[in-house]
mmCIF file with all atom_site columns, C-alpha atoms in Angstrom:
data_model
loop_
_atom_site.group_PDB
_atom_site.id
_atom_site.type_symbol
_atom_site.label_atom_id
_atom_site.label_alt_id
_atom_site.label_comp_id
_atom_site.label_asym_id
_atom_site.label_entity_id
_atom_site.label_seq_id
_atom_site.pdbx_PDB_ins_code
_atom_site.Cartn_x
_atom_site.Cartn_y
_atom_site.Cartn_z
_atom_site.occupancy
_atom_site.B_iso_or_equiv
_atom_site.pdbx_formal_charge
_atom_site.auth_seq_id
_atom_site.auth_comp_id
_atom_site.auth_asym_id
_atom_site.auth_atom_id
_atom_site.pdbx_PDB_model_num
ATOM 1   C CA . MET N 1 1   ? 73.424  141.036 103.475 1.00 89.00 ? 1   MET N CA 1
ATOM 2   C CA . LEU N 1 2   ? 73.858  137.346 104.686 1.00 95.00 ? 2   LEU N CA 1
ATOM 3   C CA . SER N 1 3   ? 71.325  135.855 106.135 1.00 96.00 ? 3   SER N CA 1
ATOM 4   C CA . LEU N 1 4   ? 70.407  132.257 107.595 1.00 97.00 ? 4   LEU N CA 1
ATOM 5   C CA . GLN N 1 5   ? 66.987  131.076 107.394 1.00 98.00 ? 5   GLN N CA 1
ATOM 6   C CA . ASN N 1 6   ? 65.636  128.466 109.492 1.00 98.00 ? 6   ASN N CA 1
ATOM 7   C CA . LEU N 1 7   ? 69.388  126.703 108.754 1.00 97.00 ? 7   LEU N CA 1
ATOM 8   C CA . VAL N 1 8   ? 69.194  122.892 109.585 1.00 97.00 ? 8   VAL N CA 1
ATOM 9   C CA . LEU N 1 9   ? 72.245  120.771 109.791 1.00 97.00 ? 9   LEU N CA 1
ATOM 10  C CA . LYS N 1 10  ? 72.236  116.871 110.318 1.00 96.00 ? 10  LYS N CA 1
ATOM 11  C CA . PHE N 1 11  ? 75.028  114.210 110.319 1.00 93.00 ? 11  PHE N CA 1
ATOM 12  C CA . ASP N 1 12  ? 73.854  111.096 109.961 1.00 92.00 ? 12  ASP N CA 1
ATOM 13  C CA . GLY N 1 13  ? 70.539  112.106 111.477 1.00 90.00 ? 13  GLY N CA 1
ATOM 14  C CA . GLU N 1 14  ? 71.845  113.732 114.268 1.00 93.00 ? 14  GLU N CA 1
ATOM 15  C CA . SER N 1 15  ? 71.286  117.811 114.506 1.00 93.00 ? 15  SER N CA 1
ATOM 16  C CA . ILE N 1 16  ? 74.095  119.695 114.926 1.00 94.00 ? 16  ILE N CA 1
ATOM 17  C CA . LEU N 1 17  ? 72.106  123.330 113.948 1.00 96.00 ? 17  LEU N CA 1
ATOM 18  C CA . GLU N 1 18  ? 68.560  123.384 114.446 1.00 96.00 ? 18  GLU N CA 1
ATOM 19  C CA . ASN N 1 19  ? 66.399  126.617 112.808 1.00 96.00 ? 19  ASN N CA 1
ATOM 20  C CA . VAL N 1 20  ? 69.358  128.872 112.802 1.00 97.00 ? 20  VAL N CA 1
ATOM 21  C CA . ASN N 1 21  ? 67.932  132.347 111.945 1.00 97.00 ? 21  ASN N CA 1
ATOM 22  C CA . LEU N 1 22  ? 70.809  135.238 111.949 1.00 96.00 ? 22  LEU N CA 1
ATOM 23  C CA . ASN N 1 23  ? 71.328  138.373 109.531 1.00 95.00 ? 23  ASN N CA 1
ATOM 24  C CA . PHE N 1 24  ? 74.837  139.896 109.143 1.00 93.00 ? 24  PHE N CA 1
ATOM 25  C CA . LYS N 1 25  ? 75.047  143.420 108.217 1.00 90.00 ? 25  LYS N CA 1
ATOM 26  C CA . PRO N 1 26  ? 77.923  144.828 105.778 1.00 86.00 ? 26  PRO N CA 1
ATOM 27  C CA . GLY N 1 27  ? 80.407  146.645 108.162 1.00 84.00 ? 27  GLY N CA 1
ATOM 28  C CA . GLU N 1 28  ? 79.841  144.927 111.199 1.00 86.00 ? 28  GLU N CA 1
ATOM 29  C CA . VAL N 1 29  ? 82.169  142.196 113.063 1.00 87.00 ? 29  VAL N CA 1
ATOM 30  C CA . THR N 1 30  ? 80.010  139.483 114.417 1.00 89.00 ? 30  THR N CA 1
ATOM 31  C CA . VAL N 1 31  ? 81.296  136.879 116.835 1.00 88.00 ? 31  VAL N CA 1
ATOM 32  C CA . ILE N 1 32  ? 79.458  133.577 117.311 1.00 90.00 ? 32  ILE N CA 1
ATOM 33  C CA . THR N 1 33  ? 80.797  131.937 120.729 1.00 88.00 ? 33  THR N CA 1
ATOM 34  C CA . GLY N 1 34  ? 79.624  128.414 122.410 1.00 86.00 ? 34  GLY N CA 1
ATOM 35  C CA . HIS N 1 35  ? 81.220  125.806 123.784 1.00 87.00 ? 35  HIS N CA 1
ATOM 36  C CA . SER N 1 36  ? 83.161  123.144 121.965 1.00 84.00 ? 36  SER N CA 1
ATOM 37  C CA . GLY N 1 37  ? 81.186  121.072 119.976 1.00 85.00 ? 37  GLY N CA 1
ATOM 38  C CA . THR N 1 38  ? 78.223  123.305 119.699 1.00 90.00 ? 38  THR N CA 1
ATOM 39  C CA . GLY N 1 39  ? 78.415  123.600 115.694 1.00 92.00 ? 39  GLY N CA 1
ATOM 40  C CA . LYS N 1 40  ? 80.427  126.880 115.377 1.00 93.00 ? 40  LYS N CA 1
ATOM 41  C CA . SER N 1 41  ? 82.637  125.639 112.647 1.00 93.00 ? 41  SER N CA 1
ATOM 42  C CA . SER N 1 42  ? 79.995  123.711 110.911 1.00 95.00 ? 42  SER N CA 1
ATOM 43  C CA . LEU N 1 43  ? 77.778  126.837 110.455 1.00 96.00 ? 43  LEU N CA 1
ATOM 44  C CA . LEU N 1 44  ? 81.028  128.424 108.925 1.00 95.00 ? 44  LEU N CA 1
ATOM 45  C CA . LYS N 1 45  ? 81.460  125.508 106.725 1.00 95.00 ? 45  LYS N CA 1
ATOM 46  C CA . VAL N 1 46  ? 77.671  125.580 105.588 1.00 96.00 ? 46  VAL N CA 1
ATOM 47  C CA . ILE N 1 47  ? 78.038  129.414 104.637 1.00 96.00 ? 47  ILE N CA 1
ATOM 48  C CA . ASN N 1 48  ? 81.381  128.702 102.929 1.00 95.00 ? 48  ASN N CA 1
ATOM 49  C CA . GLY N 1 49  ? 80.367  125.873 101.337 1.00 94.00 ? 49  GLY N CA 1
ATOM 50  C CA . ILE N 1 50  ? 82.428  123.154 102.660 1.00 94.00 ? 50  ILE N CA 1
ATOM 51  C CA . ILE N 1 51  ? 79.592  121.246 103.842 1.00 94.00 ? 51  ILE N CA 1
ATOM 52  C CA . PRO N 1 52  ? 77.780  119.758 102.002 1.00 91.00 ? 52  PRO N CA 1
ATOM 53  C CA . GLU N 1 53  ? 80.358  119.810 99.077  1.00 90.00 ? 53  GLU N CA 1
ATOM 54  C CA . TYR N 1 54  ? 83.400  118.016 100.623 1.00 90.00 ? 54  TYR N CA 1
ATOM 55  C CA . ASP N 1 55  ? 81.960  117.393 104.068 1.00 88.00 ? 55  ASP N CA 1
ATOM 56  C CA . CYS N 1 56  ? 79.072  115.251 104.108 1.00 86.00 ? 56  CYS N CA 1
ATOM 57  C CA . GLY N 1 57  ? 75.565  116.716 105.973 1.00 90.00 ? 57  GLY N CA 1
ATOM 58  C CA . ASP N 1 58  ? 72.205  117.104 105.428 1.00 94.00 ? 58  ASP N CA 1
ATOM 59  C CA . VAL N 1 59  ? 71.181  120.597 104.906 1.00 96.00 ? 59  VAL N CA 1
ATOM 60  C CA . LYS N 1 60  ? 67.776  122.380 105.002 1.00 97.00 ? 60  LYS N CA 1
ATOM 61  C CA . GLY N 1 61  ? 66.766  126.081 105.206 1.00 97.00 ? 61  GLY N CA 1
ATOM 62  C CA . ASP N 1 62  ? 68.590  128.659 103.247 1.00 97.00 ? 62  ASP N CA 1
ATOM 63  C CA . VAL N 1 63  ? 71.552  130.879 103.219 1.00 97.00 ? 63  VAL N CA 1
ATOM 64  C CA . LEU N 1 64  ? 71.165  133.968 101.167 1.00 97.00 ? 64  LEU N CA 1
ATOM 65  C CA . TYR N 1 65  ? 73.728  136.567 100.375 1.00 95.00 ? 65  TYR N CA 1
ATOM 66  C CA . LYS N 1 66  ? 72.100  139.693 98.814  1.00 93.00 ? 66  LYS N CA 1
ATOM 67  C CA . ASP N 1 67  ? 68.837  137.783 98.466  1.00 91.00 ? 67  ASP N CA 1
ATOM 68  C CA . LYS N 1 68  ? 70.613  134.982 96.578  1.00 94.00 ? 68  LYS N CA 1
ATOM 69  C CA . SER N 1 69  ? 70.753  131.497 97.724  1.00 96.00 ? 69  SER N CA 1
ATOM 70  C CA . LEU N 1 70  ? 74.153  129.940 98.428  1.00 95.00 ? 70  LEU N CA 1
ATOM 71  C CA . LEU N 1 71  ? 73.253  126.458 98.553  1.00 94.00 ? 71  LEU N CA 1
ATOM 72  C CA . GLY N 1 72  ? 73.661  125.037 95.945  1.00 86.00 ? 72  GLY N CA 1
ATOM 73  C CA . MET N 1 73  ? 76.449  127.468 94.656  1.00 93.00 ? 73  MET N CA 1
ATOM 74  C CA . SER N 1 74  ? 80.082  125.783 94.444  1.00 93.00 ? 74  SER N CA 1
ATOM 75  C CA . ILE N 1 75  ? 82.836  126.684 96.950  1.00 91.00 ? 75  ILE N CA 1
ATOM 76  C CA . LEU N 1 76  ? 84.289  128.189 93.479  1.00 90.00 ? 76  LEU N CA 1
ATOM 77  C CA . GLU N 1 77  ? 81.402  130.303 92.856  1.00 93.00 ? 77  GLU N CA 1
ATOM 78  C CA . ARG N 1 78  ? 81.168  131.367 96.868  1.00 94.00 ? 78  ARG N CA 1
ATOM 79  C CA . SER N 1 79  ? 85.193  132.240 96.760  1.00 91.00 ? 79  SER N CA 1
ATOM 80  C CA . LYS N 1 80  ? 84.645  135.529 94.755  1.00 90.00 ? 80  LYS N CA 1
ATOM 81  C CA . PHE N 1 81  ? 82.648  136.875 97.664  1.00 92.00 ? 81  PHE N CA 1
ATOM 82  C CA . ILE N 1 82  ? 83.653  134.912 101.144 1.00 94.00 ? 82  ILE N CA 1
ATOM 83  C CA . SER N 1 83  ? 87.283  134.035 102.317 1.00 93.00 ? 83  SER N CA 1
ATOM 84  C CA . THR N 1 84  ? 87.690  131.860 105.190 1.00 93.00 ? 84  THR N CA 1
ATOM 85  C CA . VAL N 1 85  ? 90.626  131.771 107.829 1.00 91.00 ? 85  VAL N CA 1
ATOM 86  C CA . PHE N 1 86  ? 90.555  128.334 109.244 1.00 89.00 ? 86  PHE N CA 1
ATOM 87  C CA . GLN N 1 87  ? 91.347  127.487 113.240 1.00 86.00 ? 87  GLN N CA 1
ATOM 88  C CA . ASN N 1 88  ? 94.488  125.884 111.863 1.00 86.00 ? 88  ASN N CA 1
ATOM 89  C CA . PRO N 1 89  ? 95.582  128.048 108.899 1.00 84.00 ? 89  PRO N CA 1
ATOM 90  C CA . LYS N 1 90  ? 98.399  125.795 107.843 1.00 81.00 ? 90  LYS N CA 1
ATOM 91  C CA . THR N 1 91  ? 95.618  123.648 106.468 1.00 87.00 ? 91  THR N CA 1
ATOM 92  C CA . GLN N 1 92  ? 94.913  126.127 104.026 1.00 89.00 ? 92  GLN N CA 1
ATOM 93  C CA . PHE N 1 93  ? 98.093  127.344 103.012 1.00 94.00 ? 93  PHE N CA 1
ATOM 94  C CA . TYR N 1 94  ? 99.602  126.258 99.139  1.00 94.00 ? 94  TYR N CA 1
ATOM 95  C CA . CYS N 1 95  ? 102.798 127.872 99.268  1.00 96.00 ? 95  CYS N CA 1
ATOM 96  C CA . ILE N 1 96  ? 105.726 127.736 101.297 1.00 96.00 ? 96  ILE N CA 1
ATOM 97  C CA . ASN N 1 97  ? 106.793 131.544 100.962 1.00 98.00 ? 97  ASN N CA 1
ATOM 98  C CA . SER N 1 98  ? 104.601 133.734 102.601 1.00 97.00 ? 98  SER N CA 1
ATOM 99  C CA . THR N 1 99  ? 104.707 136.417 99.695  1.00 97.00 ? 99  THR N CA 1
ATOM 100 C CA . ASP N 1 100 ? 103.937 133.591 97.253  1.00 97.00 ? 100 ASP N CA 1
ATOM 101 C CA . GLU N 1 101 ? 100.827 132.280 99.283  1.00 96.00 ? 101 GLU N CA 1
ATOM 102 C CA . LEU N 1 102 ? 99.464  136.069 99.369  1.00 97.00 ? 102 LEU N CA 1
ATOM 103 C CA . ALA N 1 103 ? 99.755  136.255 95.797  1.00 97.00 ? 103 ALA N CA 1
ATOM 104 C CA . PHE N 1 104 ? 98.259  132.784 94.669  1.00 95.00 ? 104 PHE N CA 1
ATOM 105 C CA . GLN N 1 105 ? 94.484  133.538 94.633  1.00 90.00 ? 105 GLN N CA 1
ATOM 106 C CA . LEU N 1 106 ? 95.101  136.750 92.808  1.00 93.00 ? 106 LEU N CA 1
ATOM 107 C CA . GLU N 1 107 ? 97.227  134.850 90.243  1.00 94.00 ? 107 GLU N CA 1
ATOM 108 C CA . ASN N 1 108 ? 94.203  132.304 89.922  1.00 90.00 ? 108 ASN N CA 1
ATOM 109 C CA . ARG N 1 109 ? 91.919  135.307 89.022  1.00 89.00 ? 109 ARG N CA 1
ATOM 110 C CA . CYS N 1 110 ? 94.642  136.384 86.467  1.00 93.00 ? 110 CYS N CA 1
ATOM 111 C CA . ILE N 1 111 ? 95.465  139.899 88.072  1.00 94.00 ? 111 ILE N CA 1
ATOM 112 C CA . GLU N 1 112 ? 98.619  141.550 86.844  1.00 96.00 ? 112 GLU N CA 1
ATOM 113 C CA . ARG N 1 113 ? 101.849 140.885 88.888  1.00 95.00 ? 113 ARG N CA 1
ATOM 114 C CA . ASN N 1 114 ? 102.443 144.767 89.508  1.00 96.00 ? 114 ASN N CA 1
ATOM 115 C CA . LEU N 1 115 ? 98.667  144.828 90.815  1.00 96.00 ? 115 LEU N CA 1
ATOM 116 C CA . ILE N 1 116 ? 99.396  141.828 93.101  1.00 96.00 ? 116 ILE N CA 1
ATOM 117 C CA . LEU N 1 117 ? 102.318 143.063 94.628  1.00 96.00 ? 117 LEU N CA 1
ATOM 118 C CA . ASP N 1 118 ? 100.821 146.526 95.351  1.00 96.00 ? 118 ASP N CA 1
ATOM 119 C CA . LYS N 1 119 ? 97.745  144.815 97.108  1.00 95.00 ? 119 LYS N CA 1
ATOM 120 C CA . ILE N 1 120 ? 100.157 142.674 99.203  1.00 97.00 ? 120 ILE N CA 1
ATOM 121 C CA . HIS N 1 121 ? 102.119 145.588 99.860  1.00 96.00 ? 121 HIS N CA 1
ATOM 122 C CA . TYR N 1 122 ? 99.136  147.814 101.093 1.00 94.00 ? 122 TYR N CA 1
ATOM 123 C CA . TYR N 1 123 ? 97.361  144.766 103.056 1.00 92.00 ? 123 TYR N CA 1
ATOM 124 C CA . SER N 1 124 ? 100.739 143.906 104.802 1.00 93.00 ? 124 SER N CA 1
ATOM 125 C CA . ASP N 1 125 ? 101.097 147.386 105.776 1.00 91.00 ? 125 ASP N CA 1
ATOM 126 C CA . VAL N 1 126 ? 97.411  147.832 106.848 1.00 88.00 ? 126 VAL N CA 1
ATOM 127 C CA . LEU N 1 127 ? 97.320  144.357 108.802 1.00 86.00 ? 127 LEU N CA 1
ATOM 128 C CA . GLY N 1 128 ? 100.778 144.266 110.500 1.00 87.00 ? 128 GLY N CA 1
ATOM 129 C CA . SER N 1 129 ? 102.136 141.685 108.508 1.00 91.00 ? 129 SER N CA 1
ATOM 130 C CA . LYS N 1 130 ? 104.749 143.729 106.247 1.00 95.00 ? 130 LYS N CA 1
ATOM 131 C CA . ASP N 1 131 ? 107.552 141.903 108.732 1.00 96.00 ? 131 ASP N CA 1
ATOM 132 C CA . LEU N 1 132 ? 106.217 138.072 107.612 1.00 96.00 ? 132 LEU N CA 1
ATOM 133 C CA . LEU N 1 133 ? 106.894 138.799 104.007 1.00 98.00 ? 133 LEU N CA 1
ATOM 134 C CA . ASP N 1 134 ? 109.101 136.480 101.907 1.00 98.00 ? 134 ASP N CA 1
ATOM 135 C CA . LYS N 1 135 ? 109.171 134.137 104.815 1.00 98.00 ? 135 LYS N CA 1
ATOM 136 C CA . ASN N 1 136 ? 108.764 130.632 105.011 1.00 98.00 ? 136 ASN N CA 1
ATOM 137 C CA . ILE N 1 137 ? 105.453 130.081 106.121 1.00 96.00 ? 137 ILE N CA 1
ATOM 138 C CA . PHE N 1 138 ? 106.294 127.224 108.203 1.00 93.00 ? 138 PHE N CA 1
ATOM 139 C CA . GLU N 1 139 ? 109.173 128.882 110.079 1.00 96.00 ? 139 GLU N CA 1
ATOM 140 C CA . LEU N 1 140 ? 106.339 131.243 111.382 1.00 94.00 ? 140 LEU N CA 1
ATOM 141 C CA . SER N 1 141 ? 104.909 130.894 114.846 1.00 90.00 ? 141 SER N CA 1
ATOM 142 C CA . GLY N 1 142 ? 100.849 130.228 114.953 1.00 86.00 ? 142 GLY N CA 1
ATOM 143 C CA . GLY N 1 143 ? 99.992  133.867 115.534 1.00 86.00 ? 143 GLY N CA 1
ATOM 144 C CA . GLU N 1 144 ? 102.059 134.900 112.477 1.00 90.00 ? 144 GLU N CA 1
ATOM 145 C CA . LYS N 1 145 ? 100.525 132.076 110.305 1.00 91.00 ? 145 LYS N CA 1
ATOM 146 C CA . GLN N 1 146 ? 97.354  133.674 111.130 1.00 88.00 ? 146 GLN N CA 1
ATOM 147 C CA . LEU N 1 147 ? 98.237  136.762 110.270 1.00 90.00 ? 147 LEU N CA 1
ATOM 148 C CA . ILE N 1 148 ? 99.288  135.680 106.886 1.00 93.00 ? 148 ILE N CA 1
ATOM 149 C CA . ALA N 1 149 ? 95.871  134.208 106.284 1.00 92.00 ? 149 ALA N CA 1
ATOM 150 C CA . ILE N 1 150 ? 93.727  137.074 107.309 1.00 90.00 ? 150 ILE N CA 1
ATOM 151 C CA . THR N 1 151 ? 96.026  139.258 105.212 1.00 92.00 ? 151 THR N CA 1
ATOM 152 C CA . ALA N 1 152 ? 95.573  137.022 102.431 1.00 94.00 ? 152 ALA N CA 1
ATOM 153 C CA . SER N 1 153 ? 91.573  137.338 103.087 1.00 91.00 ? 153 SER N CA 1
ATOM 154 C CA . GLY N 1 154 ? 91.948  140.881 103.029 1.00 90.00 ? 154 GLY N CA 1
ATOM 155 C CA . ILE N 1 155 ? 94.001  140.847 99.766  1.00 93.00 ? 155 ILE N CA 1
ATOM 156 C CA . SER N 1 156 ? 91.168  138.887 98.181  1.00 92.00 ? 156 SER N CA 1
ATOM 157 C CA . GLU N 1 157 ? 88.835  142.115 98.835  1.00 91.00 ? 157 GLU N CA 1
ATOM 158 C CA . ASN N 1 158 ? 85.918  139.774 99.567  1.00 91.00 ? 158 ASN N CA 1
ATOM 159 C CA . GLU N 1 159 ? 83.015  141.101 101.216 1.00 91.00 ? 159 GLU N CA 1
ATOM 160 C CA . ILE N 1 160 ? 82.477  138.219 103.636 1.00 93.00 ? 160 ILE N CA 1
ATOM 161 C CA . ILE N 1 161 ? 85.543  136.842 105.634 1.00 91.00 ? 161 ILE N CA 1
ATOM 162 C CA . LEU N 1 162 ? 84.883  133.810 108.143 1.00 93.00 ? 162 LEU N CA 1
ATOM 163 C CA . LEU N 1 163 ? 87.093  133.345 111.052 1.00 90.00 ? 163 LEU N CA 1
ATOM 164 C CA . ASP N 1 164 ? 87.304  129.991 112.760 1.00 91.00 ? 164 ASP N CA 1
ATOM 165 C CA . GLU N 1 165 ? 88.267  130.290 116.001 1.00 86.00 ? 165 GLU N CA 1
ATOM 166 C CA . PRO N 1 166 ? 91.062  132.706 115.137 1.00 83.00 ? 166 PRO N CA 1
ATOM 167 C CA . SER N 1 167 ? 92.676  132.975 118.706 1.00 81.00 ? 167 SER N CA 1
ATOM 168 C CA . SER N 1 168 ? 92.872  129.779 119.481 1.00 77.00 ? 168 SER N CA 1
ATOM 169 C CA . SER N 1 169 ? 96.244  128.580 120.224 1.00 69.00 ? 169 SER N CA 1
ATOM 170 C CA . LEU N 1 170 ? 97.902  131.919 120.220 1.00 76.00 ? 170 LEU N CA 1
ATOM 171 C CA . ASP N 1 171 ? 99.680  134.013 123.182 1.00 81.00 ? 171 ASP N CA 1
ATOM 172 C CA . TYR N 1 172 ? 98.711  137.204 124.396 1.00 86.00 ? 172 TYR N CA 1
ATOM 173 C CA . GLU N 1 173 ? 100.716 139.408 122.153 1.00 82.00 ? 173 GLU N CA 1
ATOM 174 C CA . SER N 1 174 ? 99.433  137.272 119.020 1.00 78.00 ? 174 SER N CA 1
ATOM 175 C CA . ILE N 1 175 ? 95.979  138.190 120.241 1.00 83.00 ? 175 ILE N CA 1
ATOM 176 C CA . LYS N 1 176 ? 96.518  141.369 120.522 1.00 84.00 ? 176 LYS N CA 1
ATOM 177 C CA . ASN N 1 177 ? 97.837  141.641 116.574 1.00 80.00 ? 177 ASN N CA 1
ATOM 178 C CA . LEU N 1 178 ? 94.932  139.498 115.815 1.00 80.00 ? 178 LEU N CA 1
ATOM 179 C CA . LYS N 1 179 ? 92.359  141.915 117.182 1.00 84.00 ? 179 LYS N CA 1
ATOM 180 C CA . ARG N 1 180 ? 94.154  145.075 115.624 1.00 83.00 ? 180 ARG N CA 1
ATOM 181 C CA . ALA N 1 181 ? 94.249  142.931 112.413 1.00 82.00 ? 181 ALA N CA 1
ATOM 182 C CA . ILE N 1 182 ? 90.319  142.427 112.507 1.00 83.00 ? 182 ILE N CA 1
ATOM 183 C CA . ILE N 1 183 ? 89.832  145.882 113.446 1.00 83.00 ? 183 ILE N CA 1
ATOM 184 C CA . ASN N 1 184 ? 91.887  147.414 110.369 1.00 82.00 ? 184 ASN N CA 1
ATOM 185 C CA . ILE N 1 185 ? 90.352  144.645 108.290 1.00 80.00 ? 185 ILE N CA 1
ATOM 186 C CA . ASN N 1 186 ? 86.925  145.506 108.483 1.00 78.00 ? 186 ASN N CA 1
ATOM 187 C CA . LYS N 1 187 ? 88.004  149.366 107.994 1.00 74.00 ? 187 LYS N CA 1
ATOM 188 C CA . VAL N 1 188 ? 89.463  148.861 104.476 1.00 68.00 ? 188 VAL N CA 1
#
């Protein structure tokens, strides 16, 4: 279980999050809603470690995963069980070729190439991104990029997947595909 306990986030003394207490149970899909600027993205960045590791912010309270504090844990350590799909997924891509992008994180974990390819084919089939394999990522639509990023999260097989405004800037058809992918990734 992921638990936020009395979480406070301040930037330059200004409160962004104040005494947030939330519990997320395994297997559940949780949606956090709110107006623009209310701290939703900042909350995800505290969970995945971008705040305070890269974005300065004063964090108080605690973020627990399986009763272990994530605060003070590096992004690298957290990446072993947390994946994040950002609002603009192209900011997180390292490779031009979509299949290479899906393989990238597993190669960094020293997983054998044949197992990597098996995972890519399995998750791209389950999540509906099979037609996007071996494409130039930067020639894909916004929805297709989002689907590649979600497929990469699935391939990681991390227990926590954070999606930051995954449907922003997507057309109706892409939103339907996104919803299907979220439902399917939760079943895997």
